[in-house]
PDB file of C-alpha atoms in Angstrom:
ATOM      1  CA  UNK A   1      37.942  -0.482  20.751  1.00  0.00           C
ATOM      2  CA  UNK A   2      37.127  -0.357  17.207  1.00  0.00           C
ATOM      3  CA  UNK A   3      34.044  -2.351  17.627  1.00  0.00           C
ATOM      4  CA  UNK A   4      32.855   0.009  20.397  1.00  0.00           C
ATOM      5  CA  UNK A   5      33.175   2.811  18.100  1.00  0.00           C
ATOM      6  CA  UNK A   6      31.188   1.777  15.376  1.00  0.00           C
ATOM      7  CA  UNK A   7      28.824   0.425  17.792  1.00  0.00           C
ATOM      8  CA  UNK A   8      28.621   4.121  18.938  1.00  0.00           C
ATOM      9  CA  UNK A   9      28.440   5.863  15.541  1.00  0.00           C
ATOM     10  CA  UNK A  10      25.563   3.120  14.241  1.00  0.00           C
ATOM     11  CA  UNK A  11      23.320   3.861  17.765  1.00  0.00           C
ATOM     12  CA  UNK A  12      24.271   7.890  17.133  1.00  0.00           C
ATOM     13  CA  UNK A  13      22.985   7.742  13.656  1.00  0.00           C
ATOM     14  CA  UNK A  14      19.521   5.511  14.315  1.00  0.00           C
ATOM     15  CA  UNK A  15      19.398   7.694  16.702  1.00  0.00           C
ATOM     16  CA  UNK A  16      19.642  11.024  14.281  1.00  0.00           C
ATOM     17  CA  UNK A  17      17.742   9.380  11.480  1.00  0.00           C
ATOM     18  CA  UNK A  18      14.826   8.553  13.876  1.00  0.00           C
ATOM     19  CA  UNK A  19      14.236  11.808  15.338  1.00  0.00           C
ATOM     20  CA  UNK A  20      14.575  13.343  11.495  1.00  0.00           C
ATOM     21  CA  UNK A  21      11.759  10.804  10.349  1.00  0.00           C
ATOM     22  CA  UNK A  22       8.554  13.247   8.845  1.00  0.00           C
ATOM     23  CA  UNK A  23       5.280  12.248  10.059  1.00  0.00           C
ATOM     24  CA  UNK A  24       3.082  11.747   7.131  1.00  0.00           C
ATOM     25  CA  UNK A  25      -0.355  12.246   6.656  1.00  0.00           C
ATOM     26  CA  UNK A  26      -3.034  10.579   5.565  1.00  0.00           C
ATOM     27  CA  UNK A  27      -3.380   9.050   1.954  1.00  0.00           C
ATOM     28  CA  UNK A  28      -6.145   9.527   0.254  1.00  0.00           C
ATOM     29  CA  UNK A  29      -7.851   6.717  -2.196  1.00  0.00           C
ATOM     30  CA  UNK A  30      -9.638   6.840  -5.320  1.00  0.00           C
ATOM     31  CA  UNK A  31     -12.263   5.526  -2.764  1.00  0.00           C
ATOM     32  CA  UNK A  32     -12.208   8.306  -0.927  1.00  0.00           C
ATOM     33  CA  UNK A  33     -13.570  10.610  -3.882  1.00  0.00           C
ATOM     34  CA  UNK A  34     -16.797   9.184  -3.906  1.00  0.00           C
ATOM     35  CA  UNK A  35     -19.547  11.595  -2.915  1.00  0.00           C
ATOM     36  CA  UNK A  36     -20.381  15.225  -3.056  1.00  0.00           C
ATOM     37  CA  UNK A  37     -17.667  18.086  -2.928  1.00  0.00           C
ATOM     38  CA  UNK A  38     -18.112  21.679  -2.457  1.00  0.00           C
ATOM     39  CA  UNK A  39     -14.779  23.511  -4.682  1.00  0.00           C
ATOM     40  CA  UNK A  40     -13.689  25.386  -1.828  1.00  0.00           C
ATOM     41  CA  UNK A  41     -10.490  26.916  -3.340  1.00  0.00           C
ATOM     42  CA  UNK A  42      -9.116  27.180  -7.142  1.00  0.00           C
ATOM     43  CA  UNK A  43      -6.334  28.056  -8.221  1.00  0.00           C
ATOM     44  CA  UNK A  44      -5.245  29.624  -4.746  1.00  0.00           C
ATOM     45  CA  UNK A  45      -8.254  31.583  -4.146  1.00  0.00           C
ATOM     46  CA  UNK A  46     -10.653  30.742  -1.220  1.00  0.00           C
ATOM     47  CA  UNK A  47     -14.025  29.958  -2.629  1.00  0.00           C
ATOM     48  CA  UNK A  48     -17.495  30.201  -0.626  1.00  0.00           C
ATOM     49  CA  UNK A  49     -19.665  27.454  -2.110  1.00  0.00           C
ATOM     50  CA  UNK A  50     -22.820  29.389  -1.007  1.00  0.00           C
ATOM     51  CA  UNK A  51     -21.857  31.810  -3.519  1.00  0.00           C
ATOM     52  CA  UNK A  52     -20.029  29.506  -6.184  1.00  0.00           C
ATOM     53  CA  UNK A  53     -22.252  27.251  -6.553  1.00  0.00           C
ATOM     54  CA  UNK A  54     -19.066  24.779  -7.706  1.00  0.00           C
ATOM     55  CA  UNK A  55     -20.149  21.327  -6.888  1.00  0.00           C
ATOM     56  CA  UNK A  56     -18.402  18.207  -8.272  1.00  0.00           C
ATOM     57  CA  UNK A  57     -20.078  14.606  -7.184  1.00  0.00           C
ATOM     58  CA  UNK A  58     -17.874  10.887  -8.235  1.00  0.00           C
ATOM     59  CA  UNK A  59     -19.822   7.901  -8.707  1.00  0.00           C
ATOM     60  CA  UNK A  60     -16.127   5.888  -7.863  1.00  0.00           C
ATOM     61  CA  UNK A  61     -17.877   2.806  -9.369  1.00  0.00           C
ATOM     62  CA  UNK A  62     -19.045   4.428 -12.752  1.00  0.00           C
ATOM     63  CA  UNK A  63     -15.353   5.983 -12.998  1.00  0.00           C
ATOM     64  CA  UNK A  64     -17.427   9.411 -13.309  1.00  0.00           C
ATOM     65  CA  UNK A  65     -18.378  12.661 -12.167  1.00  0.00           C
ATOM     66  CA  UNK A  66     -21.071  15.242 -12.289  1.00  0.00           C
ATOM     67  CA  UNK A  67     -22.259  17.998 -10.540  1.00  0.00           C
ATOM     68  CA  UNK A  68     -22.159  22.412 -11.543  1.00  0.00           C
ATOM     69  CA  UNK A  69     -19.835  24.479 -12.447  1.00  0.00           C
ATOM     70  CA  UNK A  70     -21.882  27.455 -11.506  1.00  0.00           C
ATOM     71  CA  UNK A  71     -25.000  27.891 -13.415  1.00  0.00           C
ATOM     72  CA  UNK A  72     -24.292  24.580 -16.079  1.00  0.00           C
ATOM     73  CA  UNK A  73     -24.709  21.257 -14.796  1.00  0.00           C
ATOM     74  CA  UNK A  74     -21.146  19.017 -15.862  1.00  0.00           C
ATOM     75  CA  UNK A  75     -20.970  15.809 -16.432  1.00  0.00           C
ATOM     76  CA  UNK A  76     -17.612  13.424 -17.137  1.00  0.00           C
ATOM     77  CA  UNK A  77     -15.821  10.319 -17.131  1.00  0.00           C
ATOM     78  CA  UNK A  78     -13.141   9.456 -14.404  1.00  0.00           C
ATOM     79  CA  UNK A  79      -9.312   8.048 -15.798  1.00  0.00           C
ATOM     80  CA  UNK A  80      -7.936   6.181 -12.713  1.00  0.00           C
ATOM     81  CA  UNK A  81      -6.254   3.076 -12.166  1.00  0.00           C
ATOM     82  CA  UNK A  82      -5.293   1.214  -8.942  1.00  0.00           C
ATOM     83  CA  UNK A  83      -1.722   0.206 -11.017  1.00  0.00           C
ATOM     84  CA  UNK A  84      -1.241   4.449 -10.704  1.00  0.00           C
ATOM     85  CA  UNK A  85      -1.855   5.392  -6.992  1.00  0.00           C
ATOM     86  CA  UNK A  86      -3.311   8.892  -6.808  1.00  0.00           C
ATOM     87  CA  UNK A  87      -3.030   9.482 -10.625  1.00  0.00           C
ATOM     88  CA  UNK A  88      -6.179  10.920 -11.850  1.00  0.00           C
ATOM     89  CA  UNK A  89      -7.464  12.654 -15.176  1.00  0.00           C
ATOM     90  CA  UNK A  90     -10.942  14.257 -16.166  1.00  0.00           C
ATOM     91  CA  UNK A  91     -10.992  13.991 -20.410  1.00  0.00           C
ATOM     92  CA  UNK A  92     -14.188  15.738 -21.965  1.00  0.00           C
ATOM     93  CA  UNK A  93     -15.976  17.030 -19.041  1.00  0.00           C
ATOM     94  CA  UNK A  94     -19.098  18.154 -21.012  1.00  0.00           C
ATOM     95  CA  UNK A  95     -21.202  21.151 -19.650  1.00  0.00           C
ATOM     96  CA  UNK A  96     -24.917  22.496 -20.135  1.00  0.00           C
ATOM     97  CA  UNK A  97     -25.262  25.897 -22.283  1.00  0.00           C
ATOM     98  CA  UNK A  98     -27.298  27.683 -20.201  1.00  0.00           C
ATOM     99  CA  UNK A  99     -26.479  31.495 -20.816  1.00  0.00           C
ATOM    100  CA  UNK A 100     -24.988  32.603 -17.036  1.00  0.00           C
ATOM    101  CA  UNK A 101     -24.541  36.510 -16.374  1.00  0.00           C
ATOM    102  CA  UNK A 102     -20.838  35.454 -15.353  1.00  0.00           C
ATOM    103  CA  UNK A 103     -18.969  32.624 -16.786  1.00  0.00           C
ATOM    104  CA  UNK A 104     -15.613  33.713 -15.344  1.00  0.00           C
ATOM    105  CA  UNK A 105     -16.027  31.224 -12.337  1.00  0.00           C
ATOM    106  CA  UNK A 106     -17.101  28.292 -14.808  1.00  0.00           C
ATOM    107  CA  UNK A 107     -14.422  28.906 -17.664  1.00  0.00           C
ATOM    108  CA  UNK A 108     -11.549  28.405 -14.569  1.00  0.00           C
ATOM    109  CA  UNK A 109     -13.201  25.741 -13.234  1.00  0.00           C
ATOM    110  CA  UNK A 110     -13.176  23.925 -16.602  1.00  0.00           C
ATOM    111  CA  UNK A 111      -9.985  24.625 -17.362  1.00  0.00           C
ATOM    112  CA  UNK A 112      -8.567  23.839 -14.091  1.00  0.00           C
ATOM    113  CA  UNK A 113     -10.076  20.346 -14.531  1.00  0.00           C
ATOM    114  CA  UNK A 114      -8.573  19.799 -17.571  1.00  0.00           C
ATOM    115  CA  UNK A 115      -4.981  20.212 -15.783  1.00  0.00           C
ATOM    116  CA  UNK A 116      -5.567  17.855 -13.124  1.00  0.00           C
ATOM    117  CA  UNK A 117      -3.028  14.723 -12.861  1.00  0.00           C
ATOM    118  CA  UNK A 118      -2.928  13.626  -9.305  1.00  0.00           C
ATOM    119  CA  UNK A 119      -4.815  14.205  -5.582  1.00  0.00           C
ATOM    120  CA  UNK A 120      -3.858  14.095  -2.434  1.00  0.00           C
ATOM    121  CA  UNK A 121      -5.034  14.226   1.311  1.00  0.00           C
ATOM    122  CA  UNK A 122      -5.268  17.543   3.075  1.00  0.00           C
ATOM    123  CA  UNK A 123      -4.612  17.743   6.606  1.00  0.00           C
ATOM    124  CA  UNK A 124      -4.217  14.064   8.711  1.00  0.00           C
ATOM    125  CA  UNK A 125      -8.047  12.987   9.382  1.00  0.00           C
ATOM    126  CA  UNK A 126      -9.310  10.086   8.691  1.00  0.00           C
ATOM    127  CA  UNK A 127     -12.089   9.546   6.721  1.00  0.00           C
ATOM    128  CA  UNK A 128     -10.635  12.001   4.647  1.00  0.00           C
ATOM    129  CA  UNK A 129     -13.050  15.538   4.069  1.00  0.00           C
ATOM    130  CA  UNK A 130     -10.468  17.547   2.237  1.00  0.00           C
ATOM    131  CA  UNK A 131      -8.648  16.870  -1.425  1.00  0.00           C
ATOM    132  CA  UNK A 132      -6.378  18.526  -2.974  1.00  0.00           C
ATOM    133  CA  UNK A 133      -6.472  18.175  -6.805  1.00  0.00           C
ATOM    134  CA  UNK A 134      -2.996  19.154  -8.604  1.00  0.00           C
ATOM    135  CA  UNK A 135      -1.618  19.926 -11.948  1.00  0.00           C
ATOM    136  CA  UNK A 136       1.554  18.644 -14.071  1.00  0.00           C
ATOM    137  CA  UNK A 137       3.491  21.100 -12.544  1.00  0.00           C
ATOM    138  CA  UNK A 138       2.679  20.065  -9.157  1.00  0.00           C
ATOM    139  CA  UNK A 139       0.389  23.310  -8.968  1.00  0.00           C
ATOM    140  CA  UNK A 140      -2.745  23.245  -6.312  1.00  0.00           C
ATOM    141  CA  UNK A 141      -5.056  23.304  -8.728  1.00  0.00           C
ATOM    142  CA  UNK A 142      -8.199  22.914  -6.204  1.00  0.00           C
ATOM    143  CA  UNK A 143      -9.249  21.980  -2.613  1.00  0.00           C
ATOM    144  CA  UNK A 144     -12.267  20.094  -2.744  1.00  0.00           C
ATOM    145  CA  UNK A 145     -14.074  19.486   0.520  1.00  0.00           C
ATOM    146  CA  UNK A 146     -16.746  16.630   1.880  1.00  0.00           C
ATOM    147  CA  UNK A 147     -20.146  18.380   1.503  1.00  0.00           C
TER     148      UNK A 147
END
């Protein structure tokens, strides 16, 4: 009888655990990165990149980026390794001083870059078109998406 009961409670809680198990998404890899982005949100606000002009390109392979912050061109190196899944840091990401009417947009941009610790996958697609780029206190930082 005993037997039968913990046969019962171990089938009960697969049973409970299974149905609780989250479906998760896709992963994104430093792979992944490589390419041209379009900033389509920072720091929570939905950007249009028509208007922004906020475009960040990796070169996975050079460990670097490039692109604009707005009216400046950027350029940087890339601090990933494979031995730190999804860890990810931008030192010294240099701009062009081109005098811009606004330099609102670039100054956050900049500065949210120099936050940045980690990225992940947004949404469940595969190949992956939208990352999310966050900060050491897991803040969204930025959504970055596929141009």
């Amino acid at each position: 009888m005993k037997k039968y009961i913990y046969l019962c409670l171990a089938v009960l809680s697969f049973g409970i655990f299974a149905s609780c198990k989250v479906k998760k998404g896709v992963e994104a890899t430093f792979s992944d990165l490589d390419g041209s982005w379009n900033i389509v949100e920072l720091n929570g606000k939905a950007l249009n990149p028509a208007e922004t002009n906020q475009v960040i390109e990796f070169d996975v392979a050079r460990h670097s980026l490039s692109g604009k912050a707005g009216c400046n061109r950027m350029m940087g190196q890339v601090e990933y390794s494979d031995a730190h899944k999804n860890i990810i840091k931008f030192p010294q990401v240099a701009t062009t001083r081109m005098a811009c009417p606004d330099m609102g947009g670039e100054r956050e941009l900049l500065q949210a870059l120099d936050k940045v610790v980690r990225f992940e996958a947004e949404g469940d697609v595969r190949p992956v078109n939208k990352i999310a780029l966050y900060g050491t206190d897991n803040t969204k930082l930025m959504v970055i998406e596929k141009k």
